[in-house]
Each structure stands twice: as structure tokens, then as C-alpha cells.
Short mmCIF file of C-alpha atoms (C1' of nucleotides) in Angstrom, two decimals:
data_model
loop_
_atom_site.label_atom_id
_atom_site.label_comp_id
_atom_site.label_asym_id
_atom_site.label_seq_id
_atom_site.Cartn_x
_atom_site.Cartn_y
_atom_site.Cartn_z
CA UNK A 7 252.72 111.87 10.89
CA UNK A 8 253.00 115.76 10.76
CA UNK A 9 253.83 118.65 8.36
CA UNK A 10 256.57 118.68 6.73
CA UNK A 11 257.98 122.26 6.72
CA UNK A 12 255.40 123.93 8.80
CA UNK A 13 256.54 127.32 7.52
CA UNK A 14 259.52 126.55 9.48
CA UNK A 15 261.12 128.98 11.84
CA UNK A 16 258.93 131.97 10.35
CA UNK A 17 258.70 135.61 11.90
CA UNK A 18 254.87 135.60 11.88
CA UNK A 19 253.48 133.80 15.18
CA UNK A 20 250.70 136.34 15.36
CA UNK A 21 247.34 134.81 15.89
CA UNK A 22 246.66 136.82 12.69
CA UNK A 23 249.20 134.39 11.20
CA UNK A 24 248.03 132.66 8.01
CA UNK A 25 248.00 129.35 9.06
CA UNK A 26 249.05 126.73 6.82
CA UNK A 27 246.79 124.36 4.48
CA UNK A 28 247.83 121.77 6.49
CA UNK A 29 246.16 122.71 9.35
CA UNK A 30 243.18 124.45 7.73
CA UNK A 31 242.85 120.66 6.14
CA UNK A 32 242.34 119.53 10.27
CA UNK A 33 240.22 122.80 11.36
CA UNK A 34 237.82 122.25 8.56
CA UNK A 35 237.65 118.45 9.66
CA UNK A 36 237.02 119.05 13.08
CA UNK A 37 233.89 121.31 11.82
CA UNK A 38 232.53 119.03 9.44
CA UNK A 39 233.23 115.88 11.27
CA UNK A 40 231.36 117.28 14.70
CA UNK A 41 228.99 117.82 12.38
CA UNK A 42 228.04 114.89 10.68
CA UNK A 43 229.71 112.50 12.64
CA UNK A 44 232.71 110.15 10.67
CA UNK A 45 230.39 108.16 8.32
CA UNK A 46 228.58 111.35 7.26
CA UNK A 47 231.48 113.68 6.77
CA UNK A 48 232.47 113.54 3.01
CA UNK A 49 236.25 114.59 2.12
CA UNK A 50 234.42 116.84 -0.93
CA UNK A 51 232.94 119.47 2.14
CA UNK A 52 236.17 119.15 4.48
CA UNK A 53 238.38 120.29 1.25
CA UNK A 54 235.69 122.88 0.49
CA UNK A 55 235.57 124.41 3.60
CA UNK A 56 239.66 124.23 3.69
CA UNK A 57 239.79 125.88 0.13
CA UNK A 58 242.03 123.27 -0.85
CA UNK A 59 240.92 120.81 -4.09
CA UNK A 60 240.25 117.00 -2.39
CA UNK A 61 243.48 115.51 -3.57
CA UNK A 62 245.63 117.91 -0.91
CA UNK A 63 243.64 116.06 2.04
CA UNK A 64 244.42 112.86 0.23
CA UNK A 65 248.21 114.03 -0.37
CA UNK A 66 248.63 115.41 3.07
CA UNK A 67 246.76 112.05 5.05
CA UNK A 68 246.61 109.43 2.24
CA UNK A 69 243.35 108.13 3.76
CA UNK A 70 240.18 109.52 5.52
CA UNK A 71 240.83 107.42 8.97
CA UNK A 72 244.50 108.97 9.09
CA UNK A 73 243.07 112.53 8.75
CA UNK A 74 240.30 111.44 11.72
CA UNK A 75 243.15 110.58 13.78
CA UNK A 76 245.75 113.48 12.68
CA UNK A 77 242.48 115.76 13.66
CA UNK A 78 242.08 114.22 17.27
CA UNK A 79 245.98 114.04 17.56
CA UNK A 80 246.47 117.33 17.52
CA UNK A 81 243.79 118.67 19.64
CA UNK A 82 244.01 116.11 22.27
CA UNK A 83 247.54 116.59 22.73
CA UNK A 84 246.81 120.31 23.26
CA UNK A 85 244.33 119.33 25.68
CA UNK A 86 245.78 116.93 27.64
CA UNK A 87 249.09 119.21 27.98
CA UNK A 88 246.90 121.54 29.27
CA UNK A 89 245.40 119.01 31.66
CA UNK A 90 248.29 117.52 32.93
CA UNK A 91 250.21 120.91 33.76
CA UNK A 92 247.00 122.03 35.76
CA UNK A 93 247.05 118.36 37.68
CA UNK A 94 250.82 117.84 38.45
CA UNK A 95 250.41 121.54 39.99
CA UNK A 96 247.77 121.02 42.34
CA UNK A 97 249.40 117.42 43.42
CA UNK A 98 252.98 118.55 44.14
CA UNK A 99 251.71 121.21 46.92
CA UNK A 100 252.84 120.57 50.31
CA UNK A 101 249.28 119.59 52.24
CA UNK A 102 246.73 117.09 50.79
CA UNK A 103 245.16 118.62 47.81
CA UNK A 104 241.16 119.61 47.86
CA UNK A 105 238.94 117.14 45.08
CA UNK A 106 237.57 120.27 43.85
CA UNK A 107 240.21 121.70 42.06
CA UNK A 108 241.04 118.34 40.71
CA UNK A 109 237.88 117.74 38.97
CA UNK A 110 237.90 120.97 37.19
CA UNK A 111 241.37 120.69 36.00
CA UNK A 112 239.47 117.42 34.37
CA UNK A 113 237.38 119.79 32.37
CA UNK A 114 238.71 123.26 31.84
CA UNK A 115 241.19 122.79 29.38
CA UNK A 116 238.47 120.84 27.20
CA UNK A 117 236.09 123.46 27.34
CA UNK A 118 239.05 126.25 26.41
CA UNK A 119 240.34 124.45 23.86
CA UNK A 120 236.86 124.87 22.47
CA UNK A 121 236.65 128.72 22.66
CA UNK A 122 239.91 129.95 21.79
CA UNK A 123 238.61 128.43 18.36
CA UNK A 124 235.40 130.30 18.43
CA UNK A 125 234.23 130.01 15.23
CA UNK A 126 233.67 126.41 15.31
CA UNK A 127 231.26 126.31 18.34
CA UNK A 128 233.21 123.33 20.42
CA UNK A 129 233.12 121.49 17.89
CA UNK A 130 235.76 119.49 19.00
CA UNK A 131 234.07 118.99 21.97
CA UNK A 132 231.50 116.47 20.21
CA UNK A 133 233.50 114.83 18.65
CA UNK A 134 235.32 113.86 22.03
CA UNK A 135 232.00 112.86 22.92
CA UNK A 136 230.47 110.71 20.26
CA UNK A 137 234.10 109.17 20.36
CA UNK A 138 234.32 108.50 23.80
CA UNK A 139 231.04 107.09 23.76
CA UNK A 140 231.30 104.92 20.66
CA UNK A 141 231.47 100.94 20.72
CA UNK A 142 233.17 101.02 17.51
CA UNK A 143 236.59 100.13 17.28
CA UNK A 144 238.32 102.85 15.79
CA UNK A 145 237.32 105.31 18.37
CA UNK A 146 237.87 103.26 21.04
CA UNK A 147 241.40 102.85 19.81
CA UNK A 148 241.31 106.06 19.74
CA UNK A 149 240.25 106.91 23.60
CA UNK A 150 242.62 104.32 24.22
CA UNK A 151 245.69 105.93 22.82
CA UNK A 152 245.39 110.03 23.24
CA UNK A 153 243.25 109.52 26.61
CA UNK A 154 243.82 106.55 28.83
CA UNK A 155 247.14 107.76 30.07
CA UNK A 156 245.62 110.63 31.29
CA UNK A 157 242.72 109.03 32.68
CA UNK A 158 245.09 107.18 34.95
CA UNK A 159 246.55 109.99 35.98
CA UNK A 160 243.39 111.66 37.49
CA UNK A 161 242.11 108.05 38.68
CA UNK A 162 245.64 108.12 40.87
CA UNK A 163 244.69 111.86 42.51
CA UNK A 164 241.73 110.84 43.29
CA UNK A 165 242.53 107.66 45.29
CA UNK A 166 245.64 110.08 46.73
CA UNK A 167 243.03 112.85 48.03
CA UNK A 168 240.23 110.27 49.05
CA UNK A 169 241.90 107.95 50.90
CA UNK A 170 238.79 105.48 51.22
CA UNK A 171 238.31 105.28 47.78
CA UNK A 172 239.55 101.77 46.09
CA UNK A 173 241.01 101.38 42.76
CA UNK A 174 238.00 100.17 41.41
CA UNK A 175 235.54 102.84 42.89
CA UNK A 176 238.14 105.39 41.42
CA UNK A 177 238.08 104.04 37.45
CA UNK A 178 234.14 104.03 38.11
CA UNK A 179 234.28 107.50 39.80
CA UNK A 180 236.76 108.91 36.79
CA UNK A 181 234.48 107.22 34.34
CA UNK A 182 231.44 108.95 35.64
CA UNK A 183 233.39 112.36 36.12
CA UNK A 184 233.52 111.68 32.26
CA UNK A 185 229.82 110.80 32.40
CA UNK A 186 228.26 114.16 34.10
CA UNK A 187 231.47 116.16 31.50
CA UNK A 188 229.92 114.80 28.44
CA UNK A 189 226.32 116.77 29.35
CA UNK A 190 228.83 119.91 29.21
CA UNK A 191 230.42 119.35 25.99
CA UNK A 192 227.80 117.59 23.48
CA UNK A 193 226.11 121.42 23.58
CA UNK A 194 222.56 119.49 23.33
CA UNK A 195 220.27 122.20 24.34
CA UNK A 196 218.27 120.05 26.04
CA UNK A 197 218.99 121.89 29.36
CA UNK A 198 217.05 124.97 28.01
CA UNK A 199 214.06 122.87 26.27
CA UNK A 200 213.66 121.45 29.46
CA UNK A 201 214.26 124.12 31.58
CA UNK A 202 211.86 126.48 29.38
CA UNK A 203 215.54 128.47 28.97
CA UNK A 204 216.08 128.56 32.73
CA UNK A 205 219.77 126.49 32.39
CA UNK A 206 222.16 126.85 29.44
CA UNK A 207 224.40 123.92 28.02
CA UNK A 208 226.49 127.07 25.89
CA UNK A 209 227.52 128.51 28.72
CA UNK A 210 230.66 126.36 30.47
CA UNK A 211 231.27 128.29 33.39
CA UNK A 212 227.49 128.47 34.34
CA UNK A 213 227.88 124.32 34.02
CA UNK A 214 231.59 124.19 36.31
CA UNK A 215 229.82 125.86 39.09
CA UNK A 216 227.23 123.19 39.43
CA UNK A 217 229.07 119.94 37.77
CA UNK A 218 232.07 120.05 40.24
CA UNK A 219 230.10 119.67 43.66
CA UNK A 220 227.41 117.35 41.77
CA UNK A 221 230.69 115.52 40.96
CA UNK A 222 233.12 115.89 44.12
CA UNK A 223 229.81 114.45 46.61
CA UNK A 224 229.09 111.74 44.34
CA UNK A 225 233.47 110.56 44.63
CA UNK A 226 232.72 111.19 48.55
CA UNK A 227 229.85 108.70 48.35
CA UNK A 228 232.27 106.16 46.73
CA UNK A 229 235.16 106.61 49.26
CA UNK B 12 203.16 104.12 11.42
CA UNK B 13 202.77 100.55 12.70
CA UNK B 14 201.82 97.33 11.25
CA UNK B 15 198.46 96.51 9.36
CA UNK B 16 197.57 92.50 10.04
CA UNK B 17 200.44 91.93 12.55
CA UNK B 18 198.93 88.08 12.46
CA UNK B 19 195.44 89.55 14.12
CA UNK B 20 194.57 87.73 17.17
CA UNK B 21 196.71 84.80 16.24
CA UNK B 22 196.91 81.59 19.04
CA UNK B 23 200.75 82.05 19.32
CA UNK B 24 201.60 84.49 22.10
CA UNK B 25 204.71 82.74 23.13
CA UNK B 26 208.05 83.82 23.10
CA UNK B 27 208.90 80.96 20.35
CA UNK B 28 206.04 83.10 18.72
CA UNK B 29 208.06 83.67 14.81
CA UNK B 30 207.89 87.34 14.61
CA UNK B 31 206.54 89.36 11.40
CA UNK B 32 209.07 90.86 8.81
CA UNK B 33 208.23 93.94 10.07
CA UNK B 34 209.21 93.56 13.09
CA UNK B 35 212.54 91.60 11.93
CA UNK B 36 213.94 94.32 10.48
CA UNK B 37 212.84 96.84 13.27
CA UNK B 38 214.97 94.16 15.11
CA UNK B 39 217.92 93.87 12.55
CA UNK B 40 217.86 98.20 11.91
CA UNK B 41 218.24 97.97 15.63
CA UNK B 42 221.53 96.18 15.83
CA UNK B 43 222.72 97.64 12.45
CA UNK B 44 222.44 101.21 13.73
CA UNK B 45 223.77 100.47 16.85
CA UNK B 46 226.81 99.09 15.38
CA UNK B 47 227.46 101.50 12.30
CA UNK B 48 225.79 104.57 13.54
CA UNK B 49 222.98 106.12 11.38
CA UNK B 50 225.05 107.19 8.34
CA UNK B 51 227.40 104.01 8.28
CA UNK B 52 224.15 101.60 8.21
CA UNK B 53 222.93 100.18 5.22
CA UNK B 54 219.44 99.32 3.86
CA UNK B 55 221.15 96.40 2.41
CA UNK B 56 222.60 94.82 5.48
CA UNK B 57 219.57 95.64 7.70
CA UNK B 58 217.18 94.16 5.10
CA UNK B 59 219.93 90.72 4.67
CA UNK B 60 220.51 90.46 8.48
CA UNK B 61 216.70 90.71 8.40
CA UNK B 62 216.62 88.18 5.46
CA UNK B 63 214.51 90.36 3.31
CA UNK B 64 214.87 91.68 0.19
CA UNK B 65 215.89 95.21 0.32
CA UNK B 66 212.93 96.89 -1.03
CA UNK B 67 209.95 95.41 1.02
CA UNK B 68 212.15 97.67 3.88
CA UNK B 69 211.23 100.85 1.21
CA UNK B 70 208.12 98.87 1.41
CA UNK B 71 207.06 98.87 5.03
CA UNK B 72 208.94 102.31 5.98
CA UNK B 73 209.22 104.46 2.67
CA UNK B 74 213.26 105.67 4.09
CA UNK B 75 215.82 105.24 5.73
CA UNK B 76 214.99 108.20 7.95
CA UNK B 77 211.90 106.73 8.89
CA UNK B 78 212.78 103.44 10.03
CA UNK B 79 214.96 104.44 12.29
CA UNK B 80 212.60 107.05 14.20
CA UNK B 81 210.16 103.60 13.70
CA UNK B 82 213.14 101.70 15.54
CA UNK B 83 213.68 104.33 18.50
CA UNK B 84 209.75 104.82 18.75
CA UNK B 85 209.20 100.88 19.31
CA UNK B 86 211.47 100.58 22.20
CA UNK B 87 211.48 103.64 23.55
CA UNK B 88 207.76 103.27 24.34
CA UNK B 89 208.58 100.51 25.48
CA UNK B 90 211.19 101.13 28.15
CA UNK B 91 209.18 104.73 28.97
CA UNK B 92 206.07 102.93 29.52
CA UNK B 93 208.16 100.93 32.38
CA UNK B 94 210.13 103.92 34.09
CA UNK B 95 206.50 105.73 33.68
CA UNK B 96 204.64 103.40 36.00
CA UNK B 97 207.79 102.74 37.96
CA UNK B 98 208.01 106.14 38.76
CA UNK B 99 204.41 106.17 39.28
CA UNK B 100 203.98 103.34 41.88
CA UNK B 101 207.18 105.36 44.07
CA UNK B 102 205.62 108.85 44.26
CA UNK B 103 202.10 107.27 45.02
CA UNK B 104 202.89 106.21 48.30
CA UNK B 105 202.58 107.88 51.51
CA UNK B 106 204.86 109.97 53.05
CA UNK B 107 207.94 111.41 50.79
CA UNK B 108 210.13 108.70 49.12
CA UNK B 109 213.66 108.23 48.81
CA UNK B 110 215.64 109.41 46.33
CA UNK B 111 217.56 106.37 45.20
CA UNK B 112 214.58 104.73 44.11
CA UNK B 113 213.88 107.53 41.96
CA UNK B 114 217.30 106.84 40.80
CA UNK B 115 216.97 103.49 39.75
CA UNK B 116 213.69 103.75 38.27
CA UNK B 117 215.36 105.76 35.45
CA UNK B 118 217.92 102.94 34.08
CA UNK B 119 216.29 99.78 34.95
CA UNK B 120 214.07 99.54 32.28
CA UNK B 121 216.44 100.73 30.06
CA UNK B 122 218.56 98.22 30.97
CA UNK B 123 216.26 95.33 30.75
CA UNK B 124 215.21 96.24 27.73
CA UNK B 125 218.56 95.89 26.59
CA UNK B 126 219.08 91.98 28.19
CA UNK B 127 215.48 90.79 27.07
CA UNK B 128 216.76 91.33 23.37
CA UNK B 129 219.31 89.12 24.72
CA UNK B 130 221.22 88.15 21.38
CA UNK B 131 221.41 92.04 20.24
CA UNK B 132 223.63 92.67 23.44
CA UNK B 133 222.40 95.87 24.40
CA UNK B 134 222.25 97.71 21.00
CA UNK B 135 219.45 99.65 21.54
CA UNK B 136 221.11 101.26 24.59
CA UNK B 137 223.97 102.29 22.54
CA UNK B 138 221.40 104.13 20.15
CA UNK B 139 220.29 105.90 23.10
CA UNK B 140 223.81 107.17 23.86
CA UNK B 141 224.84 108.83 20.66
CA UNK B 142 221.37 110.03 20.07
CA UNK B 143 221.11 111.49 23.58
CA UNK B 144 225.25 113.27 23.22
CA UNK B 145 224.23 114.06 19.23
CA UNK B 146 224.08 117.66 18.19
CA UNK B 147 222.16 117.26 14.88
CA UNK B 148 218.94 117.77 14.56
CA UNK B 149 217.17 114.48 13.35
CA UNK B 150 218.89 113.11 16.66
CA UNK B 151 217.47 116.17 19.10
CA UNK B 152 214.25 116.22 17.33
CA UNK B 153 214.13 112.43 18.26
CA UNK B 154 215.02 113.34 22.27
CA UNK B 155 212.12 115.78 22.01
CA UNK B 156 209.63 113.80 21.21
CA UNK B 157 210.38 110.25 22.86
CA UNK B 158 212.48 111.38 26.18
CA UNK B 159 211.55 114.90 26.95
CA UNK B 160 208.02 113.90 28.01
CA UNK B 161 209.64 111.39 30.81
CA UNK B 162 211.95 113.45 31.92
CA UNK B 163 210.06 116.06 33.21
CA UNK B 164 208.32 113.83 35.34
CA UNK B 165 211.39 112.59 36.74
CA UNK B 166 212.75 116.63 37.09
CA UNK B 167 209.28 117.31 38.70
CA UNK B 168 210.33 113.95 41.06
CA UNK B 169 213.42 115.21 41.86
CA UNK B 170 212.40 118.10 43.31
CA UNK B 171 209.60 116.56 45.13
CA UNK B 172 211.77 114.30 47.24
CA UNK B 173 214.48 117.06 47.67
CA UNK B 174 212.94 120.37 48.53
CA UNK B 175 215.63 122.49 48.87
CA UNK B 176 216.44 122.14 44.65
CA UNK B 177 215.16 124.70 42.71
CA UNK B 178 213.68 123.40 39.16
CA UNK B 179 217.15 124.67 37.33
CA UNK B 180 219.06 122.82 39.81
CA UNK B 181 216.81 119.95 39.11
CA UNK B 182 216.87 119.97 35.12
CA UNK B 183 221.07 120.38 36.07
CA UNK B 184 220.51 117.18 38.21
CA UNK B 185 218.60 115.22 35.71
CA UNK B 186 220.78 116.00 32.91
CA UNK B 187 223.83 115.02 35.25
CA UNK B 188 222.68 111.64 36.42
CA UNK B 189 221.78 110.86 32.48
CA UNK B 190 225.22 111.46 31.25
CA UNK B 191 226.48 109.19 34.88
CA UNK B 192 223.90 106.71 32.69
CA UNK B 193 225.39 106.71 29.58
CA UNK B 194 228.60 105.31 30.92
CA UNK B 195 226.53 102.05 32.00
CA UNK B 196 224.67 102.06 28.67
CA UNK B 197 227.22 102.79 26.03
CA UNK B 198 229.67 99.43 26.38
CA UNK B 199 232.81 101.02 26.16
CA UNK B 200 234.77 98.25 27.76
CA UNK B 201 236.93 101.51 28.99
CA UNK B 202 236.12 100.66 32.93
CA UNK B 203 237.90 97.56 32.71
CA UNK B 204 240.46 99.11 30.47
CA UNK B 205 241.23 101.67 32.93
CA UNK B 206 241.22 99.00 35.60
CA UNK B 207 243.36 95.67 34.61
CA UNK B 208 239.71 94.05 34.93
CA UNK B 209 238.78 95.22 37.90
CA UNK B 210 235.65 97.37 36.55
CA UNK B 211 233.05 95.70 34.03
CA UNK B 212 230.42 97.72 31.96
CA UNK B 213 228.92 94.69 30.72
CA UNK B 214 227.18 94.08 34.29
CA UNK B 215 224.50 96.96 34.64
CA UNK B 216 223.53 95.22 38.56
CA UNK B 217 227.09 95.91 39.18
CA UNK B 218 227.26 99.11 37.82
CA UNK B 219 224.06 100.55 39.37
CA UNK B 220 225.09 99.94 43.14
CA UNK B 221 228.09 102.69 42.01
CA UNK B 222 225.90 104.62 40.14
CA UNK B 223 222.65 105.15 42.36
CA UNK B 224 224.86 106.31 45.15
CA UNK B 225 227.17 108.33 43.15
CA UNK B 226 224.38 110.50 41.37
CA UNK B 227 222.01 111.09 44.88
CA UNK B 228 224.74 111.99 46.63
CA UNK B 229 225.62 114.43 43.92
CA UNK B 230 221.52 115.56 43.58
CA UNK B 231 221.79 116.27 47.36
CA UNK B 232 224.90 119.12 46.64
CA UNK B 233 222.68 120.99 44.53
CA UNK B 234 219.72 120.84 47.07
"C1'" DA C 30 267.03 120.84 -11.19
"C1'" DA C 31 265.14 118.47 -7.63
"C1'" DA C 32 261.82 118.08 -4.37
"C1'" DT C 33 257.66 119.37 -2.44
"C1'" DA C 34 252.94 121.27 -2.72
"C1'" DC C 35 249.01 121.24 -5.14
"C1'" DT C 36 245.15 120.73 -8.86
"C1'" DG C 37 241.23 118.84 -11.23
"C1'" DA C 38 239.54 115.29 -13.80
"C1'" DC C 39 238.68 110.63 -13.19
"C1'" DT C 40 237.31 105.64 -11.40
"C1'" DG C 41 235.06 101.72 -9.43
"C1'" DA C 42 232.52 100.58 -5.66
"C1'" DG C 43 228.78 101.45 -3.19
"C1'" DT C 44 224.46 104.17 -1.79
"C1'" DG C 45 219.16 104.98 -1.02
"C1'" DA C 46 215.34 104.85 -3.55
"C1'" DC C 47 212.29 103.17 -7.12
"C1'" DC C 48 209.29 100.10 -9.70
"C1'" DA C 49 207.22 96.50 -12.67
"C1'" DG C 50 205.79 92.30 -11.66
"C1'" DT C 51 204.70 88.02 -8.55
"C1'" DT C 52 202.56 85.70 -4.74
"C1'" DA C 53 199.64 85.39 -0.63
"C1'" DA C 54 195.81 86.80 2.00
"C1'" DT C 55 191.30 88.89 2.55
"C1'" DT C 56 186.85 90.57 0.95
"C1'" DT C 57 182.97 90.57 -2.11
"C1'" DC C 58 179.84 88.57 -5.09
"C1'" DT C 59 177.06 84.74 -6.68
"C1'" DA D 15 180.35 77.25 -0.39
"C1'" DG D 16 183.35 78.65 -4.20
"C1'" DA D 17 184.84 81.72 -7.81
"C1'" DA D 18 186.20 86.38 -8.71
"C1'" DA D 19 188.03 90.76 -7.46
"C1'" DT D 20 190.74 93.48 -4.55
"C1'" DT D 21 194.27 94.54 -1.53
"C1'" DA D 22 198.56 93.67 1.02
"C1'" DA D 23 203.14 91.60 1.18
"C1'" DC D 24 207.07 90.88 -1.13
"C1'" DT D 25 211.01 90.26 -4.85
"C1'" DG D 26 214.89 91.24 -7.89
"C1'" DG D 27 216.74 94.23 -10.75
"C1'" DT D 28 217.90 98.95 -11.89
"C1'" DC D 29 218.42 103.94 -11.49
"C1'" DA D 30 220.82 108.32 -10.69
"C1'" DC D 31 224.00 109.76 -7.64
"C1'" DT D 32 227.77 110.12 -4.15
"C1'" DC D 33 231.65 108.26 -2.09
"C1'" DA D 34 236.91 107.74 -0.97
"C1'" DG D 35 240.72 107.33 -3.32
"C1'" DT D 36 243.99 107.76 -7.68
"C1'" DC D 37 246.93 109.97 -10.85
"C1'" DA D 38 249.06 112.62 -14.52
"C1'" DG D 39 250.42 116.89 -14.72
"C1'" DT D 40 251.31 121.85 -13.10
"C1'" DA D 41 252.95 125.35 -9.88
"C1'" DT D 42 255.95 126.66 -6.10
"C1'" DT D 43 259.76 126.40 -3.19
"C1'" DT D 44 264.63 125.29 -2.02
#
DNA sequence: AAATACTGACTGAGTGACCAGTTAATTTCT
DNA sequence: AGAAATTAACTGGTCACTCAGTCAGTATTT
């Protein structure tokens, strides 16, 4: 899977760059798709939105499923990178690590990867969400491939900073980490209808403040 | 909405009690939806897993639009009526109640709800989940008017028990310990992924001694 | 010229909705 | 009470439309 030239080796890495239709195939599919969800994405909007006629996509990723994954491929990876750089720093300090710092190396690289794309308003972050949430098979395969190596990765930290915590209490710890996350990323607005526009679900660092303590006390309570 | 005859007054209460139509493909949309998601269900295989023809569903709820907000209005009643009065009977006491109570009173009907329906194996709670982390409109129009009402009650709970937590703090802590929820509800089978077996999501009893803990102890860092 | 990138018209398999007509139940009239 | 009229429940077939995917052919690059 993967371009094949990728305008190899060219001068312009500007953000300015004209990206390829390669990947403006996978940005338009991450809007459209955390938009309607997979079933009600149609291949006729994602090549509109890509300015590309439907038959690139179908060149490019032969089949609607392969461009789903291709689309969570790429981001993930980012993401995860991102994750994983943050986590192996704060572990290979000296001195036990704190659990704060931990938990919001969980979740800052999500929420950035969102932003530096600003036009699309996170969208990748709901898709994350309806597919880490899904019973359906494909997105489960999913999770399972681009996100349960990682996953074990934070479940280790945690047991190494809490030393009471079992292996079991730390998969259900990580997995409601994930929990109180996905409030964060599925940009609901349910926090301002009921809040009468007291707390806002757009605003990440707002959430970070009060999601890492609500999240560090309830690993404590485990341990 | 609702049913007209609904076999008036009829002798058989019992659960062997053969259910209307109606209500047997309220039953099947519920599994159907929960297993293909809103724009991946069919009319056709709710109305054969119902075994009705397809149009008496056109019949009974004009579209497909309204039989699901029929679907998520039956059972959501339903399980709201039963956190309602559990809720109810713990802030009618005495002196000021626990929190974990509180707690539990949100997800134990849900959850029962889910086992009564014991062949569907949960579906409706998986419903819940993507319509609760959805960020289209039919889904947060459907939150509105079904969950917002109950949740306020629990937000003005929350702060009743815990009087140091301001009412943003409170929606934050509501919001928090729903997404902790979801993880319970949405049958992943990633807890005992993540933990060679250790973990189960398919036992909510199990589950909720983590959970209750886990999401007080957080509610008490934001008070 | 050879390979890659790309287009736009097309297909067959569904899709939700619709409807004319049938059967069952209930109400009204005698 | 029993026939007639009215309404509700229900069926099977069909409609216009949309879907993902295909493909012959054209442009662009190497």
C-alpha cells in the first residue's frame, strides 16, 4: 500500500506545497467519512471534494474498505509516532515518572493531529471514535492493528508508575483513559447544551486541564 | 407514535405473551441497527428478521428515520424511567448520600435492559454508544430529547453529594463518567484483547466494581 | 515508447419508499 | 343476534434512484 512516486525527492516541502491527489483522495475521506460514518460516505462526494473523477479513488485503492484503511493508516501512524516519542521520553528519566504526564501524552498528539489540519474540524478524531467504539469487525480489526501495540505500551507505564496496580486493573484503567478521551474527541456539544455554554467540547486544552486529574485519581483508585 | 389495538386488555401478560408485529420489528430494527449502524441497516432485513413483509414496516412507521427514533424512544423510556426513580429513592433519604450509588444508578438500568432482551445481546446498548460519540445531527437531536432530560438530574446529583464542584465541573464529571460507560456498553471485546483474557466486557457486574470506583474517585478531583 | 496517472461513461446490484389490492377485526345498523 | 359497512393490518410487487466498482480510452510523465 502507498503512492507510488510521491513527487519523489521534490524541492517544495512548504506547507504551501501542492499536495498530491493521492493524498487529497485520503483528506477528503477523512472529511466525508467523519461525516457520515463508513456506510453513509459515498465514493461520488469523497472524489468530489478531492477534485478527482471516482475512478482515481478506485485506481489509487481498488476498493472502498482499502481506502478506509489507507485513511486510518496514515493518520494513526502519525499519531501514534507522536505518542510513542512523548511516552518513551517521560519513561527513560532517571526517578519514577509522575501519571500525569503520562496520561496526556495519551491524548495530545490525537487532539494535534486534529488542528494542524484545521479545516476539517477533528475530523479524524470521530472517526477514531465511532471506530474504537464499533462492534463491527472491520473496525475492530482495525483498533486491533494501528492501536493495540500502543495501548500496551501505556498499559506497561502505568503498572511501572503505580506499583499497586495489576495487569488487569491497568487494561481496565487504559481502556477507561480511552473512555473519559472519547468525550474530548467526538466534539458532541453536549457539554455546552448542558452546561447552558458554561463548558466547551471545541476547546482541547480547556478539556486536558480537567480530564487528566479526573483520570490520574480514578488509576489511583485502581492501584 | 405508538400502537393503536396493541391486543387491548388481552388475558396474556406473561412473558410467553407472543408480541405484536409492531413491536417485532421495534425488536428486530433494534438488533439490525445495532449491528449495521443506521446507514448500513436495511428495511428489508429488519422487516425479514422481523418476518414481515417489508412494507407493513412503511406501514406502521412511514421511514426509516422514524423507526429508529421509535426504536431509541421505546427503550430509552424504558431504562430512564428506572435510573429516574433509582435516582429518586437515593437523594430522598436523609442525610447526604454517597456518591457511588449515584454512580451505579446511571448504568444499571442500562445494563439490564440490555440482559432482559437476553437473545439481542446487548444491542440496544451499542445504539447508545455511537449515538451518544455521533456528531450528526439526527444522532444529537436524539441525545437531546431522550438523555438530556436525565442527565441533568444526575449533574444536579452530583453536585449535591459533592459540594465543593461547581455545576461546569459537574456537567465535566457527568460527561466523563458517561464516556468511562461506554467502554462497559459498547462490546468491544478490546479489554480482553489487551489482556490475554484477563479483562471481559461481556460481564457488566464485573465491570462496574472497576468502574464505580474509578469514576468517584475521579468526580472527587474536580470537587 | 513504455509506464503511470487519470477520465467519464457505464453496469448490475441494491436501496427506501410507494401502492393497489387482500384479509382480519371492529363498529354500526337492522 | 346477524348482516353490512368501515377501518386497521398486512402483502407482494414495483418504482425511481443511488451505490461501489469496471473499463476503454486519453493525457502525462519518464
Amino acid at each position: 500500500m502507498g503512492q507510488k512516486s510521491a513527487k519523489a525527492a521534490g524541492v517544495e516541502t512548504l506547507s504551501t506545497a501542492k499536495e498530491s491527489r493521492f493524498d487529497a483522495i485520503l483528506d477528503s475521506a477523512e472529511t466525508v467519512f467523519a461525516r457520515s460514518g463508513y456506510e453513509g460516505a459515498t465514493m461520488r462526494e469523497i472524489a468530489e471534494r478531492a477534485g478527482v473523477a471516482q475512478g482515481l479513488i478506485h485506481y489509487h485503492f481498488k476498493t472502498k474498505e482499502v481506502l478506509f484503511e489507507a485513511m486510518v493508516s496514515r493518520r494513526s501512524k502519525q499519531i501514534n509516532e507522536g505518542r510513542a516519542a512523548l511516552l518513551d521520553r517521560i519513561m527513560e528519566q532517571g526517578e519514577t515518572p509522575d501519571l500525569e504526564p503520562i496520561v496526556e501524552a495519551l491524548f495530545r498528539p490525537t487532539i494535534e493531529a486534529g488542528i494542524s489540519q484545521a479545516s476539517n474540524g477533528g475530523a479524524f478524531a470521530q472517526i477514531l471514535v465511532s471506530t474504537a467504539n464499533s462492534a463491527q469487525e472491520r473496525e475492530q480489526l482495525l483498533t486491533e492493528k494501528y492501536y493495540d501495540p500502543i495501548a500496551q505500551k501505556f498499559i506497561s507505564a502505568f503498572m511501572e508508575v503505580q506499583p499497586g496496580l495489576t495487569r488487569a486493573n491497568a487494561v481496565w484503567a487504559y481502556m477507561f483513559a480511552i473512555g473519559v478521551g472519547m468525550t474530548m474527541m467526538a466534539k458532541t456539544g453536549r457539554p455546552a447544551r448542558l452546561s447552558d455554554g458554561l463548558c466547551n467540547d471545541g476547546d482541547a486544552d480547556e478539556m486536558l486541564i480537567k480530564i487528566v486529574p479526573f483520570i490520574c485519581s480514578g488509576i489511583r483508585a485502581l492501584s
